[in-house]
């Protein structure tokens, strides 16, 4: 019993410690929002922070020793929206936001390819006074973290810059420290601030990034439309073919009766081509279905297409297509090099797309010309 009580008490203490740590972590930062820019940023709670929205008379100006009017003029001239000082005032972090045609074209660093970002990183690395530059990914944001030094006489200023482009805006977070190198803890404070950038909405660039899902959707729609048109056309053509065969049989029967009654009044026999005898308008229609089978992975060989020699029939055991006509009896299919199901699928889709508009033309041509 005592062991269970001790285990429960230990578990409760662990939960309380985690809960208190979470509360303390949440209380360590203050959030600063910029509605006109559409994003917010977090900075340590103990920092002295001035933004473009800080009102006149705020105690922070006297605590840092700055004049309100001079500070706001400097902010407007340099496109500075925020400046923060650590509690000891050993360094400052400034946030500038700019936009132009180049940043609008980039839109987001995350929209760029790895190769495109490397070009930008190389350009940053080659700038004067830059000692190092790396690409950093933090909470979905991508920015370039660079270190540089600027000497002015006997004094040296150390600069750590985090640069990113989001929603067509270039955001620079710059940490400056005079006389001493930037410590790893101070550099971490800067990257934490850059990683805390939170946008209300990320506008993805359209056109530059290829949308494969949309392409597949449109290909699927086009393929379905092509197949539907093909099926409608073939059904209509089959009905027209049956009607034509019935009319042909009726004319032959009529000629037979006339010949028996009076051979001198027999109508001349109508000449029809081999394809027409099978219900096809021309040689092109005759070859279309053979092309479809060829797309499916068969080698097509026509045995006999001369109606004067008679039709030579061959059984096609390998065929799995039967539309009830003698058309398939006029050639046989030999299995060619085997194709995968994906290859046959795309081959058939390509065939249907290729002939979709041709079938539509056949449909309307038969609709207005055939009786």
Short mmCIF file of N, CA and C in Angstrom, two decimals, residues 224-314:
data_model
loop_
_atom_site.label_atom_id
_atom_site.label_comp_id
_atom_site.label_asym_id
_atom_site.label_seq_id
_atom_site.Cartn_x
_atom_site.Cartn_y
_atom_site.Cartn_z
N UNK A 224 -11.22 11.12 -68.37
CA UNK A 224 -12.61 10.66 -68.20
C UNK A 224 -13.51 11.23 -69.29
N UNK A 225 -13.30 12.51 -69.64
CA UNK A 225 -14.10 13.13 -70.70
C UNK A 225 -13.83 12.46 -72.03
N UNK A 226 -12.56 12.17 -72.32
CA UNK A 226 -12.20 11.53 -73.58
C UNK A 226 -12.81 10.14 -73.68
N UNK A 227 -12.73 9.38 -72.59
CA UNK A 227 -13.30 8.03 -72.60
C UNK A 227 -14.82 8.09 -72.77
N UNK A 228 -15.46 9.06 -72.06
CA UNK A 228 -16.91 9.19 -72.17
C UNK A 228 -17.33 9.52 -73.60
N UNK A 229 -16.59 10.48 -74.22
CA UNK A 229 -16.90 10.84 -75.61
C UNK A 229 -16.68 9.66 -76.53
N UNK A 230 -15.61 8.90 -76.31
CA UNK A 230 -15.31 7.74 -77.14
C UNK A 230 -16.41 6.69 -77.03
N UNK A 231 -16.84 6.42 -75.79
CA UNK A 231 -17.88 5.42 -75.58
C UNK A 231 -19.18 5.85 -76.25
N UNK A 232 -19.54 7.15 -76.08
CA UNK A 232 -20.77 7.65 -76.72
C UNK A 232 -20.69 7.54 -78.23
N UNK A 233 -19.50 7.92 -78.76
CA UNK A 233 -19.33 7.84 -80.21
C UNK A 233 -19.45 6.42 -80.71
N UNK A 234 -18.80 5.48 -80.04
CA UNK A 234 -18.82 4.09 -80.50
C UNK A 234 -20.23 3.49 -80.39
N UNK A 235 -20.95 3.85 -79.31
CA UNK A 235 -22.33 3.37 -79.20
C UNK A 235 -23.19 3.93 -80.32
N UNK A 236 -23.02 5.22 -80.59
CA UNK A 236 -23.78 5.82 -81.67
C UNK A 236 -23.39 5.20 -83.01
N UNK A 237 -22.11 5.01 -83.22
CA UNK A 237 -21.65 4.43 -84.47
C UNK A 237 -22.15 3.00 -84.65
N UNK A 238 -22.20 2.25 -83.52
CA UNK A 238 -22.72 0.89 -83.61
C UNK A 238 -24.19 0.88 -84.01
N UNK A 239 -24.96 1.84 -83.43
CA UNK A 239 -26.38 1.90 -83.80
C UNK A 239 -26.55 2.29 -85.26
N UNK A 240 -25.71 3.24 -85.73
CA UNK A 240 -25.77 3.64 -87.14
C UNK A 240 -25.36 2.48 -88.03
N UNK A 241 -24.37 1.72 -87.62
CA UNK A 241 -23.90 0.58 -88.39
C UNK A 241 -24.98 -0.48 -88.51
N UNK A 242 -25.67 -0.75 -87.37
CA UNK A 242 -26.76 -1.73 -87.44
C UNK A 242 -27.87 -1.27 -88.37
N UNK A 243 -28.18 0.02 -88.30
CA UNK A 243 -29.22 0.55 -89.18
C UNK A 243 -28.82 0.44 -90.63
N UNK A 244 -27.54 0.71 -90.90
CA UNK A 244 -27.05 0.63 -92.27
C UNK A 244 -27.06 -0.81 -92.77
N UNK A 245 -26.71 -1.75 -91.87
CA UNK A 245 -26.75 -3.17 -92.26
C UNK A 245 -28.17 -3.61 -92.57
N UNK A 246 -29.11 -3.13 -91.76
CA UNK A 246 -30.51 -3.47 -92.03
C UNK A 246 -30.96 -2.91 -93.38
N UNK A 247 -30.57 -1.66 -93.66
CA UNK A 247 -30.93 -1.06 -94.95
C UNK A 247 -30.28 -1.82 -96.10
N UNK A 248 -29.02 -2.24 -95.90
CA UNK A 248 -28.32 -3.00 -96.92
C UNK A 248 -29.00 -4.34 -97.18
N UNK A 249 -29.41 -5.02 -96.10
CA UNK A 249 -30.12 -6.29 -96.25
C UNK A 249 -31.44 -6.08 -96.97
N UNK A 250 -32.13 -4.96 -96.63
CA UNK A 250 -33.41 -4.69 -97.29
C UNK A 250 -33.21 -4.44 -98.78
N UNK A 251 -32.16 -3.69 -99.14
CA UNK A 251 -31.90 -3.45 -100.55
C UNK A 251 -31.52 -4.74 -101.27
N UNK A 252 -30.75 -5.59 -100.62
CA UNK A 252 -30.39 -6.87 -101.24
C UNK A 252 -31.61 -7.76 -101.42
N UNK A 253 -32.48 -7.76 -100.43
CA UNK A 253 -33.70 -8.56 -100.55
C UNK A 253 -34.58 -8.04 -101.68
N UNK A 254 -34.65 -6.72 -101.78
CA UNK A 254 -35.46 -6.12 -102.84
C UNK A 254 -34.89 -6.47 -104.21
N UNK A 255 -33.55 -6.41 -104.35
CA UNK A 255 -32.93 -6.76 -105.62
C UNK A 255 -33.17 -8.23 -105.95
N UNK A 256 -33.16 -9.08 -104.93
CA UNK A 256 -33.41 -10.50 -105.16
C UNK A 256 -34.80 -10.75 -105.70
N UNK A 257 -35.81 -10.06 -105.14
CA UNK A 257 -37.19 -10.24 -105.62
C UNK A 257 -37.31 -9.74 -107.05
N UNK A 258 -36.73 -8.61 -107.36
CA UNK A 258 -36.82 -8.04 -108.71
C UNK A 258 -36.14 -8.95 -109.73
N UNK A 259 -34.99 -9.51 -109.36
CA UNK A 259 -34.27 -10.39 -110.27
C UNK A 259 -35.08 -11.64 -110.58
N UNK A 260 -35.79 -12.20 -109.57
CA UNK A 260 -36.60 -13.40 -109.80
C UNK A 260 -37.78 -13.09 -110.70
N UNK A 261 -38.36 -11.89 -110.51
CA UNK A 261 -39.54 -11.56 -111.31
C UNK A 261 -39.17 -11.21 -112.74
N UNK A 262 -38.21 -10.35 -112.89
CA UNK A 262 -37.83 -9.91 -114.22
C UNK A 262 -36.37 -9.54 -114.22
N UNK A 263 -35.52 -10.44 -114.68
CA UNK A 263 -34.07 -10.14 -114.64
C UNK A 263 -33.70 -8.89 -115.43
N UNK A 264 -34.46 -8.54 -116.41
CA UNK A 264 -34.11 -7.36 -117.22
C UNK A 264 -34.26 -6.06 -116.43
N UNK A 265 -35.10 -6.10 -115.34
CA UNK A 265 -35.31 -4.90 -114.53
C UNK A 265 -34.48 -4.92 -113.24
N UNK A 266 -33.53 -5.79 -113.18
CA UNK A 266 -32.72 -5.90 -111.95
C UNK A 266 -31.86 -4.64 -111.78
N UNK A 267 -31.87 -4.14 -110.58
CA UNK A 267 -31.06 -2.95 -110.28
C UNK A 267 -29.57 -3.33 -110.24
N UNK A 268 -28.74 -2.46 -110.72
CA UNK A 268 -27.30 -2.76 -110.64
C UNK A 268 -26.89 -2.88 -109.16
N UNK A 269 -26.05 -3.86 -108.91
CA UNK A 269 -25.63 -4.10 -107.53
C UNK A 269 -24.74 -2.95 -107.05
N UNK A 270 -25.06 -2.47 -105.85
CA UNK A 270 -24.31 -1.35 -105.28
C UNK A 270 -22.92 -1.82 -104.87
N UNK A 271 -21.95 -1.07 -105.30
CA UNK A 271 -20.58 -1.41 -104.95
C UNK A 271 -20.24 -0.80 -103.59
N UNK A 272 -19.76 -1.65 -102.73
CA UNK A 272 -19.35 -1.17 -101.40
C UNK A 272 -17.94 -1.65 -101.15
N UNK A 273 -17.23 -0.88 -100.35
CA UNK A 273 -15.86 -1.26 -100.01
C UNK A 273 -15.88 -2.31 -98.91
N UNK A 274 -14.71 -2.90 -98.69
CA UNK A 274 -14.59 -3.93 -97.66
C UNK A 274 -14.90 -3.35 -96.27
N UNK A 275 -14.41 -2.11 -96.04
CA UNK A 275 -14.66 -1.53 -94.74
C UNK A 275 -16.13 -1.24 -94.53
N UNK A 276 -16.82 -0.76 -95.60
CA UNK A 276 -18.24 -0.47 -95.48
C UNK A 276 -19.04 -1.74 -95.22
N UNK A 277 -18.59 -2.86 -95.80
CA UNK A 277 -19.30 -4.12 -95.55
C UNK A 277 -19.21 -4.53 -94.09
N UNK A 278 -18.22 -4.00 -93.39
CA UNK A 278 -18.08 -4.30 -91.97
C UNK A 278 -18.66 -3.19 -91.10
N UNK A 279 -19.27 -2.19 -91.71
CA UNK A 279 -19.88 -1.11 -90.95
C UNK A 279 -18.98 0.06 -90.67
N UNK A 280 -17.84 0.16 -91.34
CA UNK A 280 -16.91 1.26 -91.12
C UNK A 280 -16.91 2.15 -92.35
N UNK A 281 -16.77 3.45 -92.12
CA UNK A 281 -16.84 4.41 -93.21
C UNK A 281 -15.65 4.33 -94.14
N UNK A 282 -14.49 4.17 -93.58
CA UNK A 282 -13.27 4.22 -94.39
C UNK A 282 -12.17 3.43 -93.72
N UNK A 283 -11.02 3.47 -94.38
CA UNK A 283 -9.88 2.71 -93.89
C UNK A 283 -9.37 3.25 -92.55
N UNK A 284 -9.58 4.55 -92.35
CA UNK A 284 -9.10 5.14 -91.09
C UNK A 284 -9.87 4.60 -89.90
N UNK A 285 -11.21 4.52 -90.05
CA UNK A 285 -12.01 3.96 -88.96
C UNK A 285 -11.65 2.51 -88.73
N UNK A 286 -11.39 1.78 -89.83
CA UNK A 286 -11.02 0.37 -89.73
C UNK A 286 -9.75 0.20 -88.90
N UNK A 287 -8.79 1.15 -89.07
CA UNK A 287 -7.49 1.00 -88.40
C UNK A 287 -7.50 1.52 -86.97
N UNK A 288 -8.52 2.31 -86.60
CA UNK A 288 -8.50 2.90 -85.27
C UNK A 288 -8.56 1.86 -84.17
N UNK A 289 -9.44 0.86 -84.36
CA UNK A 289 -9.55 -0.14 -83.30
C UNK A 289 -8.30 -1.00 -83.23
N UNK A 290 -7.70 -1.24 -84.39
CA UNK A 290 -6.45 -1.98 -84.39
C UNK A 290 -5.37 -1.21 -83.65
N UNK A 291 -5.38 0.12 -83.79
CA UNK A 291 -4.42 0.92 -83.06
C UNK A 291 -4.65 0.83 -81.56
N UNK A 292 -5.92 0.77 -81.14
CA UNK A 292 -6.22 0.63 -79.72
C UNK A 292 -5.67 -0.67 -79.18
N UNK A 293 -5.83 -1.76 -79.95
CA UNK A 293 -5.28 -3.04 -79.50
C UNK A 293 -3.76 -3.01 -79.49
N UNK A 294 -3.19 -2.29 -80.45
CA UNK A 294 -1.74 -2.20 -80.49
C UNK A 294 -1.23 -1.44 -79.27
N UNK A 295 -1.97 -0.41 -78.85
CA UNK A 295 -1.63 0.31 -77.64
C UNK A 295 -1.68 -0.60 -76.42
N UNK A 296 -2.59 -1.58 -76.44
CA UNK A 296 -2.73 -2.49 -75.32
C UNK A 296 -1.63 -3.54 -75.29
N UNK A 297 -0.74 -3.57 -76.27
CA UNK A 297 0.40 -4.47 -76.22
C UNK A 297 0.34 -5.62 -77.19
N UNK A 298 -0.35 -5.47 -78.34
CA UNK A 298 -0.44 -6.54 -79.32
C UNK A 298 0.21 -6.10 -80.62
N UNK A 299 0.73 -7.05 -81.35
CA UNK A 299 1.16 -6.81 -82.72
C UNK A 299 0.00 -7.20 -83.64
N UNK A 300 -0.41 -6.28 -84.51
CA UNK A 300 -1.57 -6.50 -85.36
C UNK A 300 -1.12 -6.87 -86.78
N UNK A 301 -1.69 -7.93 -87.33
CA UNK A 301 -1.41 -8.32 -88.71
C UNK A 301 -2.74 -8.62 -89.40
N UNK A 302 -2.96 -7.94 -90.52
CA UNK A 302 -4.20 -8.14 -91.28
C UNK A 302 -3.99 -9.29 -92.25
N UNK A 303 -4.89 -10.26 -92.20
CA UNK A 303 -4.79 -11.44 -93.07
C UNK A 303 -5.21 -11.12 -94.51
N UNK A 304 -6.43 -10.65 -94.65
CA UNK A 304 -6.98 -10.47 -96.00
C UNK A 304 -7.97 -9.32 -95.95
N UNK A 305 -7.69 -8.28 -96.74
CA UNK A 305 -8.60 -7.15 -96.75
C UNK A 305 -9.15 -6.89 -98.15
N UNK A 306 -8.98 -7.84 -99.04
CA UNK A 306 -9.48 -7.69 -100.40
C UNK A 306 -10.81 -8.41 -100.51
N UNK A 307 -11.93 -7.68 -100.61
CA UNK A 307 -13.22 -8.37 -100.68
C UNK A 307 -13.38 -9.25 -101.92
N UNK A 308 -12.62 -8.97 -102.98
CA UNK A 308 -12.72 -9.79 -104.19
C UNK A 308 -12.16 -11.19 -103.98
N UNK A 309 -11.25 -11.35 -103.03
CA UNK A 309 -10.67 -12.65 -102.75
C UNK A 309 -11.47 -13.42 -101.70
N UNK A 310 -12.44 -12.73 -101.10
CA UNK A 310 -13.19 -13.37 -100.03
C UNK A 310 -12.52 -13.11 -98.70
N UNK A 311 -13.30 -13.16 -97.66
CA UNK A 311 -12.77 -12.89 -96.33
C UNK A 311 -12.24 -14.17 -95.73
N UNK A 312 -11.01 -14.14 -95.28
CA UNK A 312 -10.39 -15.30 -94.67
C UNK A 312 -10.51 -15.16 -93.16
N UNK A 313 -11.20 -16.08 -92.53
CA UNK A 313 -11.50 -15.97 -91.11
C UNK A 313 -10.46 -16.70 -90.30
N UNK A 314 -10.10 -16.14 -89.19
CA UNK A 314 -9.17 -16.76 -88.25
C UNK A 314 -9.72 -16.58 -86.85
#
